[in-house]
């Protein structure tokens, strides 16, 4: 079981889902990306679960897409057809992200798709889509400005700079920042306070928030922009250049 790229443990009505490729900072491989939505959906369907928690095996939350596999063409672009694609199906139960280390690009998008975020003091966030010449595909251009405002979101996306945990808290990206050793205890304490409420009420409130902040046109615009970019900017020559750059970053990612 420890060899699986996604682990799940259910205890006290909390399902803890752990991204488990620590040797590559939990980079999102094809296998992980196929398994994660299945595990989350199973936890959401489990009558013994009221709250979901997602974290990573130390030292990272996730460094984003496995760039080695991307460079080899093993991971299909989520925006290929211009259709809205989220990293997992819509869930009915609260999902808390316990960010224990770096959450970069695709990993940043996973964090943004959580309902609540608790960050370790060791957490860092970054959007490096522009550095590798690709476009967001999991709602970053919608969810990031919702969290921190459009000007700060533009700054992060255009610069590719890393955002430390305390600044992420000051900007409203995360709910709390705690000592690293307190990350899961604090997250479980928050989960327990949610579990203590009427669960049908919790899920209806969660759904109402989702409906009120859906911004479906903006999600579709991001998907269309990604598809247009791929069609216009991924000629065979440009693909070769980007693949070489991605493979170089992939080698750095594993070092």
Coordinates of N, CA and C in Angstrom, one line a residue:
X1 N 0.8 -1.2 0.0 CA 0.0 0.0 0.0 C 0.9 1.3 0.0
X2 N 2.0 1.2 0.7 CA 2.9 2.4 0.8 C 3.5 2.8 -0.6
X3 N 3.4 1.9 -1.6 CA 4.0 2.1 -2.9 C 3.0 2.9 -3.7
X4 N 1.7 3.0 -3.3 CA 0.7 3.7 -4.1 C 1.1 5.2 -4.1
X5 N 0.9 5.9 -5.3 CA 1.1 7.3 -5.3 C 0.1 8.2 -4.6
X6 N -1.1 7.5 -4.2 CA -2.1 8.2 -3.4 C -2.5 7.3 -2.3
X7 N -2.4 7.7 -1.1 CA -2.8 6.9 0.1 C -4.1 7.5 0.7
X8 N -4.8 6.6 1.3 CA -6.0 7.1 2.0 C -6.2 6.4 3.4
X9 N -6.5 7.1 4.4 CA -6.8 6.6 5.7 C -8.0 7.2 6.3
X10 N -8.9 6.4 6.8 CA -10.2 7.0 7.4 C -10.2 6.7 8.9
X11 N -10.3 7.8 9.6 CA -10.3 7.7 11.1 C -11.1 8.9 11.6
X12 N -12.0 8.6 12.6 CA -12.8 9.6 13.3 C -13.6 10.5 12.2
X13 N -14.1 9.8 11.2 CA -15.0 10.3 10.2 C -14.2 11.3 9.3
X14 N -12.9 11.2 9.3 CA -12.0 12.1 8.5 C -11.3 11.1 7.5
X15 N -11.3 11.4 6.2 CA -10.5 10.7 5.2 C -9.3 11.5 4.9
X16 N -8.1 11.0 5.2 CA -6.9 11.7 4.9 C -6.3 11.1 3.6
X17 N -6.2 11.9 2.6 CA -5.7 11.5 1.3 C -4.3 12.1 1.1
X18 N -3.3 11.3 0.9 CA -1.9 11.7 0.9 C -1.3 11.5 -0.4
X19 N -0.7 12.5 -1.1 CA 0.0 12.4 -2.3 C 1.4 11.8 -1.9
X20 N 1.8 10.7 -2.5 CA 2.9 9.9 -2.0 C 3.9 9.5 -3.0
X21 N 4.6 10.6 -3.5 CA 5.8 10.3 -4.4 C 6.9 11.2 -3.8
X22 N 7.3 11.1 -2.6 CA 8.3 12.0 -2.0 C 9.6 12.1 -2.6
X23 N 10.0 11.1 -3.4 CA 11.3 11.1 -4.0 C 11.4 12.1 -5.2
X24 N 10.2 12.6 -5.7 CA 10.1 13.6 -6.7 C 9.2 14.7 -6.2
X25 N 9.2 15.0 -4.9 CA 8.4 16.0 -4.3 C 6.9 15.9 -4.7
X26 N 6.4 14.7 -4.7 CA 5.0 14.3 -5.0 C 4.6 14.9 -6.3
X27 N 5.5 14.9 -7.3 CA 5.1 15.4 -8.7 C 4.0 14.5 -9.2
X28 N 3.1 15.2 -10.0 CA 1.9 14.6 -10.4 C 2.1 13.8 -11.7
X29 N 2.2 12.5 -11.5 CA 2.4 11.6 -12.6 C 1.1 11.2 -13.2
X30 N 1.1 10.5 -14.3 CA -0.1 10.1 -15.0 C -0.9 9.2 -14.0
X31 N -0.2 8.2 -13.4 CA -0.8 7.3 -12.5 C -1.5 8.0 -11.3
X32 N -0.8 9.0 -10.7 CA -1.4 9.8 -9.6 C -2.6 10.5 -10.1
X33 N -2.5 11.2 -11.3 CA -3.6 12.0 -11.7 C -4.8 11.1 -12.1
X34 N -4.6 9.9 -12.4 CA -5.8 9.0 -12.7 C -6.4 8.5 -11.4
X35 N -5.5 8.3 -10.4 CA -5.9 7.7 -9.1 C -6.6 8.7 -8.2
X36 N -6.1 9.9 -8.1 CA -6.5 10.9 -7.2 C -8.0 11.2 -7.2
X37 N -8.6 11.4 -8.4 CA -10.0 11.7 -8.5 C -10.8 10.5 -8.0
X38 N -10.4 9.3 -8.3 CA -11.1 8.1 -7.8 C -11.1 8.0 -6.3
X39 N -9.9 8.2 -5.7 CA -9.8 8.2 -4.2 C -10.7 9.2 -3.6
X40 N -10.7 10.5 -4.1 CA -11.5 11.5 -3.6 C -13.0 11.2 -3.7
X41 N -13.4 10.7 -4.9 CA -14.8 10.4 -5.1 C -15.2 9.2 -4.1
X42 N -14.4 8.2 -3.9 CA -14.7 7.1 -3.0 C -14.9 7.6 -1.6
X43 N -14.0 8.6 -1.2 CA -14.1 9.1 0.2 C -15.4 10.0 0.3
X44 N -15.7 10.7 -0.8 CA -16.9 11.5 -0.7 C -18.2 10.6 -0.7
X45 N -18.1 9.4 -1.2 CA -19.2 8.5 -1.3 C -19.3 7.7 0.0
X46 N -18.3 7.7 0.8 CA -18.2 6.8 2.0 C -19.1 7.4 3.1
X47 N -20.1 6.6 3.6 CA -21.0 7.1 4.6 C -20.3 7.2 6.0
X48 N -19.1 6.7 6.1 CA -18.3 6.8 7.3 C -17.4 8.0 7.3
X49 N -17.5 8.9 6.3 CA -16.6 10.0 6.2 C -17.5 11.3 6.1
X50 N -17.1 12.3 6.8 CA -17.7 13.6 6.8 C -16.8 14.7 6.2
X51 N -15.5 14.6 6.4 CA -14.6 15.6 6.0 C -13.4 14.9 5.3
X52 N -12.9 15.5 4.2 CA -11.7 15.0 3.5 C -10.6 16.0 3.8
X53 N -9.4 15.4 4.0 CA -8.2 16.2 4.1 C -7.2 15.7 3.1
X54 N -6.5 16.6 2.4 CA -5.5 16.3 1.4 C -4.2 16.9 1.8
X55 N -3.1 16.1 1.8 CA -1.8 16.6 2.1 C -0.8 15.8 1.3
X56 N 0.5 16.0 1.5 CA 1.6 15.3 0.8 C 2.5 14.7 1.8
X57 N 3.2 13.6 1.3 CA 4.3 13.1 2.1 C 5.4 14.1 2.1
X58 N 5.9 14.4 3.3 CA 7.0 15.4 3.4 C 8.2 15.0 2.5
X59 N 8.8 15.9 1.8 CA 8.9 17.4 2.2 C 8.0 18.3 1.4
X60 N 7.1 17.8 0.6 CA 6.3 18.7 -0.3 C 4.9 18.4 -0.3
X61 N 4.0 19.3 -0.6 CA 2.6 19.1 -0.9 C 2.6 18.5 -2.3
X62 N 2.9 19.2 -3.4 CA 3.3 18.7 -4.7 C 4.0 19.8 -5.5
X63 N 5.0 19.3 -6.2 CA 5.8 20.2 -7.0 C 5.1 20.4 -8.4
X64 N 3.9 19.9 -8.6 CA 3.2 20.1 -9.9 C 3.4 18.9 -10.8
X65 N 3.0 19.1 -12.1 CA 3.1 18.0 -13.0 C 4.5 17.4 -13.1
X66 N 4.6 16.1 -13.2 CA 5.8 15.4 -13.4 C 6.4 15.8 -14.8
X67 N 7.4 16.7 -14.7 CA 7.9 17.3 -15.9 C 8.6 16.3 -16.8
X68 N 9.2 15.3 -16.2 CA 9.8 14.3 -17.0 C 8.8 13.6 -17.9
X69 N 7.6 13.2 -17.3 CA 6.6 12.6 -18.1 C 5.9 13.5 -19.1
X70 N 5.8 14.8 -18.7 CA 5.3 15.8 -19.7 C 6.2 15.9 -20.9
X71 N 7.5 16.0 -20.6 CA 8.4 16.1 -21.7 C 8.4 14.8 -22.6
X72 N 8.1 13.7 -22.0 CA 8.0 12.5 -22.8 C 6.7 12.3 -23.5
X73 N 5.7 13.2 -23.3 CA 4.4 13.1 -23.9 C 3.5 12.1 -23.2
X74 N 3.8 11.8 -21.9 CA 2.9 10.8 -21.2 C 1.7 11.4 -20.6
X75 N 1.7 12.7 -20.4 CA 0.6 13.4 -19.7 C -0.1 14.2 -20.8
X76 N -1.4 14.0 -21.0 CA -2.2 14.7 -21.9 C -2.6 16.0 -21.4
X77 N -2.5 17.1 -22.1 CA -2.9 18.4 -21.7 C -4.4 18.4 -21.3
X78 N -4.7 19.0 -20.2 CA -6.1 19.0 -19.8 C -7.0 20.0 -20.6
X79 N -6.3 20.9 -21.3 CA -7.1 21.9 -22.1 C -7.1 21.5 -23.6
X80 N -6.8 20.3 -24.0 CA -6.6 19.9 -25.4 C -7.9 20.2 -26.2
X81 N -9.1 19.9 -25.6 CA -10.3 20.0 -26.4 C -11.0 21.4 -26.1
X82 N -10.4 22.2 -25.2 CA -11.1 23.4 -24.8 C -12.2 23.3 -23.9
X83 N -12.3 22.1 -23.2 CA -13.4 21.9 -22.3 C -13.0 22.1 -20.9
X84 N -13.9 22.6 -20.0 CA -13.6 22.8 -18.6 C -13.3 21.5 -18.0
X85 N -12.1 21.4 -17.3 CA -11.7 20.2 -16.6 C -11.1 20.5 -15.3
X86 N -11.8 20.0 -14.2 CA -11.3 20.2 -12.9 C -10.4 19.0 -12.5
X87 N -9.6 19.2 -11.5 CA -8.7 18.0 -11.1 C -9.4 16.9 -10.5
X88 N -10.6 17.1 -10.0 CA -11.4 15.9 -9.5 C -12.9 16.3 -9.7
X89 N -13.8 15.3 -9.6 CA -15.2 15.6 -9.7 C -15.7 16.6 -8.5
X90 N -16.8 17.2 -8.8 CA -17.4 18.1 -7.7 C -17.7 17.2 -6.5
X91 N -17.3 17.6 -5.3 CA -17.5 16.9 -4.1 C -18.6 17.5 -3.2
X92 N -19.3 16.6 -2.4 CA -20.3 17.1 -1.6 C -19.9 17.4 -0.2
X93 N -18.7 17.0 0.2 CA -18.2 17.1 1.6 C -17.0 18.1 1.6
X94 N -16.7 18.7 2.7 CA -15.6 19.7 2.7 C -14.3 19.0 2.5
X95 N -13.4 19.7 1.7 CA -12.1 19.2 1.5 C -11.1 20.3 2.0
X96 N -10.3 19.9 3.0 CA -9.3 20.7 3.6 C -7.9 20.4 3.1
X97 N -7.2 21.3 2.5 CA -5.8 21.1 2.1 C -4.9 21.4 3.2
X98 N -4.1 20.4 3.6 CA -3.0 20.6 4.6 C -1.7 20.7 3.9
X99 N -1.3 22.0 3.6 CA -0.2 22.2 2.7 C 1.1 22.2 3.5
X100 N 1.9 21.1 3.4 CA 3.0 20.8 4.2 C 4.4 21.2 3.6
X101 N 4.3 21.7 2.3 CA 5.6 22.1 1.7 C 5.2 22.9 0.4
X102 N 6.1 22.8 -0.6 CA 5.8 23.5 -1.8 C 4.5 23.0 -2.5
X103 N 3.8 24.0 -3.1 CA 2.6 23.7 -3.9 C 2.8 24.6 -5.2
X104 N 3.3 23.9 -6.2 CA 3.7 24.7 -7.4 C 2.9 24.4 -8.6
X105 N 2.5 25.4 -9.3 CA 1.8 25.3 -10.6 C 0.6 24.3 -10.5
X106 N 0.7 23.1 -11.1 CA -0.5 22.2 -11.0 C -0.7 21.9 -9.5
X107 N 0.3 21.8 -8.7 CA 0.1 21.6 -7.3 C -0.6 22.8 -6.6
X108 N -0.3 24.0 -7.1 CA -0.9 25.2 -6.6 C -2.4 25.1 -6.9
X109 N -2.7 24.6 -8.1 CA -4.1 24.5 -8.6 C -4.9 23.5 -7.7
X110 N -4.2 22.4 -7.4 CA -4.8 21.4 -6.5 C -5.2 22.1 -5.1
X111 N -4.3 22.9 -4.6 CA -4.5 23.6 -3.3 C -5.7 24.5 -3.5
X112 N -5.7 25.3 -4.6 CA -6.8 26.3 -4.8 C -8.2 25.6 -4.9
X113 N -8.2 24.4 -5.4 CA -9.5 23.7 -5.5 C -10.0 23.1 -4.2
X114 N -9.2 23.2 -3.2 CA -9.7 22.8 -1.8 C -10.6 23.9 -1.3
X115 N -11.5 23.5 -0.3 CA -12.4 24.4 0.3 C -11.8 25.3 1.3
X116 N -10.8 24.7 2.1 CA -10.1 25.4 3.1 C -8.6 25.0 3.0
X117 N -7.7 25.9 3.4 CA -6.3 25.6 3.4 C -5.7 25.9 4.7
X118 N -5.0 25.0 5.3 CA -4.1 25.2 6.5 C -2.7 25.0 6.0
X119 N -1.8 25.9 6.3 CA -0.4 25.8 5.7 C 0.6 25.6 6.9
X120 N 1.5 24.8 6.6 CA 2.7 24.7 7.5 C 3.6 25.9 7.3
X121 N 4.3 26.3 8.3 CA 5.3 27.4 8.1 C 6.3 27.1 7.0
X122 N 6.4 25.8 6.6 CA 7.3 25.4 5.5 C 6.7 25.5 4.1
X123 N 5.4 25.9 4.1 CA 4.7 25.9 2.8 C 5.1 27.1 1.9
X124 N 5.2 26.8 0.6 CA 5.4 27.9 -0.4 C 4.5 27.6 -1.6
X125 N 4.1 28.7 -2.2 CA 3.2 28.6 -3.4 C 3.8 29.3 -4.5
X126 N 3.6 28.7 -5.8 CA 4.1 29.4 -7.0 C 3.3 29.0 -8.2
X127 N 3.1 29.9 -9.1 CA 2.5 29.6 -10.4 C 3.5 29.8 -11.4
X128 N 4.1 28.7 -12.0 CA 5.1 28.8 -13.0 C 4.7 28.4 -14.4
X129 N 3.4 28.5 -14.7 CA 2.9 28.2 -16.0 C 3.6 29.0 -17.1
X130 N 3.8 30.3 -16.8 CA 4.4 31.2 -17.8 C 5.9 30.8 -18.1
X131 N 6.6 30.2 -17.0 CA 8.0 29.9 -17.2 C 8.1 28.7 -18.2
X132 N 7.2 27.8 -18.2 CA 7.3 26.6 -19.1 C 6.4 26.8 -20.4
X133 N 5.8 27.9 -20.5 CA 5.1 28.2 -21.8 C 3.8 27.4 -21.9
X134 N 3.1 27.2 -20.8 CA 1.8 26.5 -20.9 C 0.8 27.4 -20.2
X135 N -0.5 27.0 -20.3 CA -1.6 27.8 -19.7 C -2.2 27.0 -18.6
X136 N -2.8 27.7 -17.6 CA -3.5 27.0 -16.5 C -4.7 26.2 -17.1
X137 N -5.0 25.0 -16.5 CA -6.1 24.2 -17.0 C -7.1 23.8 -15.9
X138 N -6.8 24.1 -14.6 CA -7.6 23.6 -13.5 C -8.2 24.8 -12.7
X139 N -8.4 25.9 -13.4 CA -9.1 27.0 -12.8 C -8.3 28.0 -12.0
X140 N -7.0 28.0 -12.2 CA -6.1 28.9 -11.5 C -6.5 30.4 -11.7
X141 N -6.8 30.8 -13.0 CA -7.1 32.2 -13.3 C -8.4 32.6 -12.7
X142 N -9.2 31.7 -12.2 CA -10.5 32.0 -11.6 C -10.3 32.0 -10.1
X143 N -9.7 30.9 -9.6 CA -9.7 30.7 -8.1 C -8.6 31.5 -7.4
X144 N -7.5 31.8 -8.1 CA -6.5 32.6 -7.4 C -6.9 34.1 -7.2
X145 N -7.5 34.8 -8.2 CA -8.0 36.1 -7.9 C -9.2 36.1 -6.9
X146 N -10.0 35.0 -6.9 CA -11.0 35.0 -5.9 C -10.4 35.0 -4.5
X147 N -9.2 34.4 -4.3 CA -8.6 34.3 -3.0 C -7.8 35.5 -2.6
X148 N -7.1 36.1 -3.5 CA -6.1 37.1 -3.1 C -6.3 38.4 -3.9
X149 N -7.2 38.5 -4.8 CA -7.4 39.7 -5.6 C -6.7 39.6 -6.9
X150 N -7.2 40.3 -8.0 CA -6.7 40.1 -9.3 C -5.3 40.7 -9.5
X151 N -4.9 41.8 -8.8 CA -3.6 42.4 -9.0 C -2.5 41.5 -8.5
X152 N -2.7 40.9 -7.3 CA -1.8 40.0 -6.7 C -1.7 38.7 -7.5
X153 N -2.8 38.3 -8.0 CA -2.8 37.1 -8.8 C -2.0 37.3 -10.1
X154 N -2.2 38.4 -10.7 CA -1.4 38.7 -11.9 C 0.1 38.7 -11.6
X155 N 0.4 39.3 -10.5 CA 1.8 39.4 -10.1 C 2.4 38.0 -10.0
X156 N 1.7 37.1 -9.3 CA 2.2 35.7 -9.1 C 2.4 35.0 -10.4
X157 N 1.3 35.1 -11.3 CA 1.3 34.4 -12.5 C 2.4 34.9 -13.5
X158 N 2.6 36.2 -13.6 CA 3.5 36.7 -14.6 C 4.9 36.7 -14.1
X159 N 5.2 36.7 -12.8 CA 6.5 36.7 -12.3 C 7.0 35.2 -12.0
X160 N 6.1 34.3 -11.7 CA 6.5 33.0 -11.3 C 7.2 32.9 -9.9
X161 N 7.2 34.0 -9.2 CA 7.8 34.0 -7.9 C 7.1 33.2 -6.8
X162 N 7.9 32.7 -5.8 CA 7.3 31.9 -4.7 C 6.7 32.8 -3.7
X163 N 5.6 32.4 -3.1 CA 4.9 33.1 -2.0 C 5.1 32.2 -0.7
X164 N 5.6 32.9 0.3 CA 5.8 32.1 1.5 C 4.5 32.0 2.3
X165 N 4.5 31.1 3.3 CA 3.3 30.8 4.0 C 2.7 32.0 4.7
X166 N 3.5 32.8 5.4 CA 3.0 34.0 6.1 C 2.4 35.0 5.2
X167 N 3.0 35.3 4.0 CA 2.5 36.2 3.1 C 1.2 35.6 2.5
X168 N 1.1 34.3 2.3 CA -0.1 33.7 1.8 C -1.2 33.9 2.8
X169 N -0.9 33.8 4.0 CA -2.0 34.1 5.1 C -2.4 35.6 5.0
X170 N -1.4 36.5 5.0 CA -1.7 37.9 5.0 C -2.5 38.3 3.8
X171 N -2.3 37.6 2.6 CA -3.0 37.9 1.4 C -4.4 37.2 1.4
X172 N -4.7 36.3 2.3 CA -6.0 35.7 2.3 C -6.0 34.4 1.5
X173 N -4.9 33.9 1.1 CA -4.8 32.6 0.4 C -5.1 31.4 1.3
X174 N -4.6 31.4 2.5 CA -4.8 30.3 3.4 C -5.5 30.7 4.7
X175 N -6.2 29.8 5.3 CA -6.9 30.1 6.5 C -6.1 30.3 7.7
X176 N -5.0 29.5 7.8 CA -4.1 29.6 9.0 C -2.7 29.1 8.6
X177 N -1.7 29.6 9.3 CA -0.3 29.1 9.2 C 0.1 28.6 10.6
X178 N 0.6 27.4 10.6 CA 1.0 26.7 11.9 C 2.4 26.1 11.8
X179 N 2.9 25.8 13.0 CA 4.2 25.1 13.0 C 4.1 23.8 12.2
X180 N 5.1 23.4 11.6 CA 5.0 22.2 10.7 C 4.5 21.0 11.5
X181 N 5.0 20.8 12.7 CA 4.5 19.6 13.5 C 3.1 19.7 13.9
X182 N 2.5 20.9 13.8 CA 1.1 21.1 14.2 C 0.1 21.1 13.1
X183 N 0.7 20.8 11.9 CA -0.2 21.0 10.7 C -1.4 20.0 10.7
X184 N -1.1 18.7 10.8 CA -2.2 17.8 10.8 C -3.1 17.8 12.0
X185 N -2.5 18.0 13.3 CA -3.3 18.1 14.4 C -4.3 19.3 14.3
X186 N -3.8 20.5 13.8 CA -4.7 21.6 13.6 C -5.7 21.4 12.6
X187 N -5.3 20.7 11.5 CA -6.3 20.4 10.4 C -7.4 19.5 11.0
X188 N -7.0 18.5 11.7 CA -8.0 17.5 12.3 C -8.9 18.2 13.3
X189 N -8.3 19.2 14.0 CA -9.2 19.9 15.0 C -10.2 20.7 14.3
X190 N -9.8 21.3 13.2 CA -10.8 22.1 12.3 C -11.9 21.1 11.8
X191 N -11.4 20.0 11.3 CA -12.3 19.0 10.7 C -13.3 18.5 11.8
X192 N -12.8 18.3 13.0 CA -13.7 17.9 14.1 C -14.8 18.9 14.4
X193 N -14.4 20.2 14.3 CA -15.4 21.2 14.5 C -16.5 21.2 13.4
X194 N -16.1 20.8 12.2 CA -17.1 20.7 11.1 C -18.0 19.5 11.3
X195 N -17.4 18.4 11.7 CA -18.1 17.2 11.9 C -19.1 17.3 13.0
X196 N -18.9 18.2 14.0 CA -19.7 18.4 15.1 C -21.1 19.0 14.8
X197 N -21.2 19.5 13.5 CA -22.4 20.2 13.0 C -23.3 19.2 12.3
X198 N -24.5 19.7 12.0 CA -25.4 18.9 11.2 C -24.8 18.8 9.8
X199 N -24.6 17.5 9.3 CA -23.9 17.3 8.1 C -24.6 17.7 6.8
X200 N -25.9 17.5 6.9 CA -26.7 17.9 5.7 C -26.7 19.4 5.6
X201 N -26.7 20.1 6.7 CA -26.6 21.6 6.7 C -25.2 22.0 6.2
X202 N -24.1 21.3 6.7 CA -22.8 21.7 6.2 C -22.7 21.5 4.7
X203 N -23.2 20.4 4.2 CA -23.1 20.2 2.7 C -23.9 21.1 1.9
X204 N -25.1 21.5 2.4 CA -25.9 22.5 1.7 C -25.2 23.8 1.7
X205 N -24.6 24.3 2.8 CA -23.9 25.5 2.8 C -22.7 25.5 1.9
X206 N -22.0 24.4 1.9 CA -20.8 24.2 1.0 C -21.3 24.3 -0.5
X207 N -22.4 23.7 -0.8 CA -22.9 23.7 -2.2 C -23.3 25.1 -2.6
X208 N -23.9 25.9 -1.6 CA -24.4 27.2 -1.9 C -23.2 28.1 -2.2
X209 N -22.1 28.0 -1.4 CA -20.9 28.7 -1.7 C -20.4 28.4 -3.1
X210 N -20.3 27.1 -3.4 CA -19.9 26.7 -4.7 C -20.7 27.3 -5.8
X211 N -22.0 27.3 -5.7 CA -22.9 27.9 -6.7 C -22.7 29.4 -6.8
X212 N -22.5 30.1 -5.7 CA -22.4 31.5 -5.7 C -21.1 32.0 -6.3
X213 N -20.1 31.1 -6.3 CA -18.7 31.5 -6.7 C -18.3 30.7 -7.9
X214 N -19.3 30.1 -8.7 CA -18.9 29.2 -9.7 C -18.2 29.8 -10.9
X215 N -18.6 31.0 -11.3 CA -18.0 31.8 -12.4 C -17.7 30.8 -13.6
X216 N -18.8 30.2 -14.1 CA -18.7 29.2 -15.1 C -18.1 29.8 -16.4
X217 N -18.5 31.0 -16.7 CA -18.0 31.6 -18.0 C -16.5 31.8 -17.9
X218 N -16.0 32.2 -16.7 CA -14.5 32.4 -16.6 C -13.8 31.0 -16.7
X219 N -14.3 30.0 -16.1 CA -13.7 28.6 -16.2 C -13.7 28.3 -17.7
X220 N -14.8 28.5 -18.4 CA -14.8 28.1 -19.8 C -13.8 29.0 -20.6
X221 N -13.7 30.3 -20.3 CA -12.7 31.1 -21.0 C -11.3 30.6 -20.8
X222 N -10.9 30.2 -19.6 CA -9.6 29.6 -19.3 C -9.4 28.4 -20.2
X223 N -10.4 27.5 -20.2 CA -10.2 26.3 -21.0 C -10.0 26.6 -22.5
X224 N -10.8 27.6 -23.0 CA -10.7 28.0 -24.4 C -9.4 28.6 -24.7
X225 N -8.9 29.5 -23.8 CA -7.6 30.1 -24.0 C -6.5 29.1 -24.0
X226 N -6.6 28.1 -23.1 CA -5.6 27.0 -23.1 C -5.6 26.3 -24.4
X227 N -6.7 26.0 -25.0 CA -6.8 25.2 -26.2 C -6.3 26.1 -27.4
X228 N -6.6 27.4 -27.4 CA -6.1 28.2 -28.5 C -4.6 28.4 -28.4
X229 N -4.1 28.5 -27.2 CA -2.6 28.6 -27.0 C -1.9 27.3 -27.5
X230 N -2.5 26.2 -27.2 CA -1.9 24.9 -27.6 C -1.9 24.8 -29.2
X231 N -3.0 25.2 -29.8 CA -3.1 25.2 -31.2 C -2.2 26.1 -31.9
X232 N -2.0 27.3 -31.4 CA -1.2 28.4 -32.0 C 0.3 28.3 -31.7
X233 N 0.6 27.8 -30.5 CA 1.9 27.9 -30.0 C 2.7 26.6 -29.9
X234 N 2.0 25.5 -30.3 CA 2.7 24.2 -30.1 C 2.9 23.6 -31.5
X235 N 3.5 24.3 -32.4 CA 4.0 23.7 -33.7 C 5.0 22.7 -33.3
X236 N 5.3 21.7 -34.3 CA 6.3 20.7 -34.0 C 7.7 21.3 -33.5
X237 N 8.1 22.4 -34.1 CA 9.3 23.1 -33.7 C 9.2 23.6 -32.3
X238 N 8.1 24.3 -32.0 CA 8.0 24.8 -30.6 C 7.8 23.7 -29.6
X239 N 7.1 22.6 -30.0 CA 6.9 21.5 -29.1 C 8.3 20.9 -28.7
X240 N 9.2 20.8 -29.7 CA 10.5 20.3 -29.5 C 11.3 21.2 -28.5
X241 N 11.2 22.5 -28.7 CA 11.9 23.4 -27.9 C 11.3 23.3 -26.4
X242 N 10.0 23.3 -26.3 CA 9.4 23.2 -25.0 C 9.7 21.9 -24.3
X243 N 9.7 20.8 -25.1 CA 10.0 19.5 -24.5 C 11.4 19.4 -24.0
X244 N 12.3 20.0 -24.7 CA 13.7 20.1 -24.2 C 13.8 20.8 -22.9
X245 N 13.1 22.0 -22.9 CA 13.1 22.8 -21.7 C 12.5 22.1 -20.5
X246 N 11.3 21.4 -20.8 CA 10.6 20.7 -19.8 C 11.4 19.5 -19.2
X247 N 12.1 18.8 -20.2 CA 12.9 17.7 -19.7 C 14.1 18.2 -18.9
X248 N 14.6 19.3 -19.2 CA 15.7 19.9 -18.4 C 15.2 20.2 -17.0
X249 N 14.0 20.8 -16.9 CA 13.4 21.1 -15.6 C 13.0 19.8 -14.9
X250 N 12.6 18.8 -15.6 CA 12.3 17.5 -15.0 C 13.5 16.8 -14.4
X251 N 14.7 17.0 -15.0 CA 15.9 16.4 -14.4 C 16.2 17.2 -13.2
X252 N 16.0 18.5 -13.2 CA 16.2 19.3 -12.0 C 15.3 19.0 -10.9
X253 N 14.0 18.6 -11.3 CA 13.0 18.3 -10.3 C 13.3 17.1 -9.5
X254 N 14.0 16.1 -10.1 CA 14.4 14.9 -9.5 C 15.7 14.9 -8.7
X255 N 16.4 16.0 -8.9 CA 17.8 16.1 -8.3 C 17.6 16.6 -6.8

